[in-house]
Coordinates of C-alpha atoms in Angstrom, one line a residue:
F1 CA 21.5 -44.1 1.3
S2 CA 21.2 -46.6 -1.6
A3 CA 25.1 -46.6 -1.8
Y4 CA 25.1 -48.5 1.4
G5 CA 22.5 -51.0 0.3
G6 CA 19.7 -50.0 2.6
E7 CA 16.5 -48.1 2.6
Y8 CA 15.4 -45.2 4.6
S9 CA 11.9 -43.8 5.2
A10 CA 10.6 -41.0 7.4
K11 CA 7.3 -39.6 8.2
V12 CA 7.1 -35.9 7.9
E13 CA 4.2 -33.7 8.9
V14 CA 3.6 -30.7 6.8
T15 CA 1.4 -27.9 7.9
Y16 CA 0.1 -25.3 5.4
A17 CA -0.9 -22.0 6.8
E18 CA -3.0 -19.6 4.8
P19 CA -1.3 -16.2 4.3
P20 CA -2.8 -13.5 6.5
K21 CA -5.6 -11.5 4.9
V22 CA -4.4 -8.1 3.8
D23 CA -6.8 -5.5 2.5
Y24 CA -5.3 -3.8 -0.6
I25 CA -6.2 -1.6 -3.5
T26 CA -5.3 -2.0 -7.2
V27 CA -2.5 -0.2 -9.0
A28 CA -5.1 2.0 -10.8
Q29 CA -6.6 3.0 -7.4
A30 CA -3.2 3.8 -6.0
I31 CA -2.5 6.1 -9.0
A32 CA -5.8 7.9 -8.4
T33 CA -5.1 8.3 -4.6
A34 CA -4.0 11.7 -3.5
P35 CA -0.3 12.3 -2.7
D36 CA 0.9 11.9 0.9
T37 CA -1.5 9.0 1.5
Q38 CA -0.5 5.6 2.8
V39 CA -1.6 2.9 0.4
T40 CA -1.5 -0.9 0.4
V41 CA -1.4 -2.2 -3.2
K42 CA -1.4 -5.6 -4.9
G43 CA 0.4 -5.9 -8.2
I44 CA 3.0 -7.7 -10.3
V45 CA 6.7 -6.9 -10.0
G46 CA 8.1 -5.4 -13.3
P47 CA 11.6 -4.2 -14.3
S48 CA 13.7 -2.2 -11.9
L49 CA 13.8 1.6 -11.8
V50 CA 16.7 3.4 -13.6
N51 CA 19.2 5.0 -11.2
Q52 CA 16.9 4.4 -8.2
N53 CA 16.2 1.6 -5.7
G54 CA 12.9 0.1 -6.7
F55 CA 10.8 -1.3 -9.5
Y56 CA 7.7 -0.8 -11.6
L57 CA 4.5 -2.4 -10.2
F58 CA 1.9 -3.5 -12.8
S59 CA -1.7 -4.6 -12.5
E60 CA -2.8 -7.6 -14.6
E61 CA -4.6 -4.9 -16.7
G62 CA -1.4 -3.1 -17.5
D63 CA -1.6 -0.1 -15.1
M64 CA 1.9 0.9 -13.8
I65 CA 3.4 2.8 -11.0
A66 CA 7.0 3.2 -9.8
V67 CA 7.8 1.8 -6.3
K68 CA 10.8 3.1 -4.4
A69 CA 12.2 0.9 -1.7
L70 CA 12.4 1.7 2.0
N71 CA 15.1 -1.0 2.5
K72 CA 16.4 -2.2 -0.8
D73 CA 18.4 -5.1 0.5
E74 CA 15.4 -6.5 2.3
M75 CA 13.1 -5.7 -0.6
F76 CA 15.1 -7.4 -3.3
A77 CA 16.3 -10.4 -1.3
N78 CA 13.5 -12.6 -2.5
L79 CA 11.9 -10.6 -5.3
S80 CA 11.8 -11.4 -9.0
I81 CA 10.0 -10.0 -12.0
G82 CA 6.6 -11.6 -12.3
N83 CA 6.1 -12.1 -8.5
E84 CA 2.7 -11.0 -7.3
V85 CA 3.1 -8.8 -4.2
I86 CA 1.2 -6.8 -1.7
L87 CA 3.1 -3.8 -0.5
K88 CA 2.6 -0.8 1.7
G89 CA 4.0 2.7 1.1
M90 CA 3.3 6.4 0.7
R91 CA 1.7 7.5 -2.6
E92 CA 3.7 10.5 -3.6
R93 CA 4.3 13.0 -6.4
Y94 CA 8.1 13.0 -6.5
V95 CA 9.9 16.1 -7.7
K96 CA 13.5 17.1 -6.9
N97 CA 12.3 20.6 -5.9
D98 CA 8.8 21.2 -4.5
A99 CA 8.7 24.6 -6.3
S100 CA 9.2 22.9 -9.6
A101 CA 6.5 23.5 -12.3
F102 CA 7.2 20.1 -13.8
A103 CA 4.7 17.3 -13.2
G104 CA 7.2 15.1 -11.4
Q105 CA 6.6 11.3 -10.9
T106 CA 3.6 9.6 -9.5
C107 CA 5.0 6.8 -7.3
I108 CA 4.9 4.9 -4.1
V109 CA 7.9 5.7 -1.8
K110 CA 9.2 4.0 1.4
A111 CA 7.6 0.8 0.2
E112 CA 7.7 -2.4 2.3
I113 CA 6.7 -5.8 0.9
L114 CA 3.9 -7.2 3.1
Q115 CA 3.4 -10.4 1.2
N116 CA 5.1 -12.1 -1.8
N117 CA 2.9 -14.7 -3.5
Y118 CA 5.8 -15.5 -5.9
G119 CA 5.0 -17.0 -9.2
N120 CA 5.6 -15.8 -12.7
H121 CA 2.5 -13.7 -13.3
A122 CA 1.9 -11.7 -16.5
Y123 CA 0.5 -8.3 -17.0
S124 CA -1.2 -6.8 -20.1
T125 CA 0.6 -4.5 -22.5
E126 CA -2.6 -3.3 -24.1
K127 CA -2.3 0.1 -22.2
F128 CA 1.2 0.7 -23.5
V129 CA 1.3 3.6 -25.9
E130 CA 3.1 3.1 -29.2
T131 CA 4.7 6.3 -30.5
T132 CA 7.8 7.6 -32.2
A133 CA 11.0 8.9 -30.5
A134 CA 10.2 12.4 -31.9
D135 CA 6.7 12.4 -30.5
F136 CA 8.0 11.1 -27.2
Y137 CA 10.4 13.9 -26.9
A138 CA 7.7 16.4 -27.8
L139 CA 5.6 15.5 -24.8
D140 CA 4.8 18.4 -22.4
A141 CA 7.0 18.1 -19.3
N142 CA 4.3 19.8 -17.2
V143 CA 2.0 16.8 -17.8
D144 CA 2.5 13.7 -15.6
Y145 CA 3.2 10.7 -17.9
S146 CA 5.0 8.7 -15.3
T147 CA 2.4 6.0 -15.1
T148 CA 2.3 5.5 -18.9
V149 CA 4.6 3.0 -20.7
F150 CA 5.7 4.4 -24.1
V151 CA 7.0 2.0 -26.8
F152 CA 9.0 3.2 -29.8
T153 CA 11.8 2.0 -32.0
A154 CA 15.0 4.1 -32.1
T155 CA 18.8 3.8 -32.4
I156 CA 21.0 4.3 -29.4
E157 CA 24.2 6.2 -30.2
V158 CA 27.0 6.0 -27.7
E159 CA 29.3 9.0 -27.2
E160 CA 32.3 8.4 -25.0
T161 CA 34.5 11.0 -23.5
A162 CA 37.4 10.8 -21.0
F163 CA 34.9 11.5 -18.1
Y164 CA 31.6 9.9 -19.0
T165 CA 29.6 7.9 -21.5
K166 CA 26.5 9.5 -23.0
L167 CA 23.7 7.6 -24.6
L168 CA 21.7 9.4 -27.3
V169 CA 18.4 8.2 -28.6
K170 CA 18.1 8.8 -32.3
S171 CA 14.9 8.3 -34.2
G172 CA 14.8 6.8 -37.7
S173 CA 14.5 10.2 -39.2

């Protein structure tokens, strides 16, 4: 407006409404909940899942569980790493085949975001387990490690063929 040499003022009324109260449990409590149970969980959005629609949900203390989206377009529309969210979903033990002896993945499926408090919240990495690539590969597939973050240093070797690209993790030894 200043380009025209005048001034403008307006009175605007802003109303702030408290978000609705939602009862929730922690990420650690969700992990401890029996499969096939609906849970409402508060946590911090972490990185996205690999080859799945969803993300890792962390507590401030560093507990972690995978969250698989009910509606990925709606879920990811206004979601960023570091947002504090309250979500609802089914606590599951996901395996491709129910008869499988493998431990599968502890996760929350069919998740819906009930409340996004936004922000850039941090979570602790103190519960992350430092290991080696060799020790990581030696873990027992019958034990559920899906709520544990493992950290190790390795070299990624890329093997390309006419039909696919294969990534190989090589340890220092």
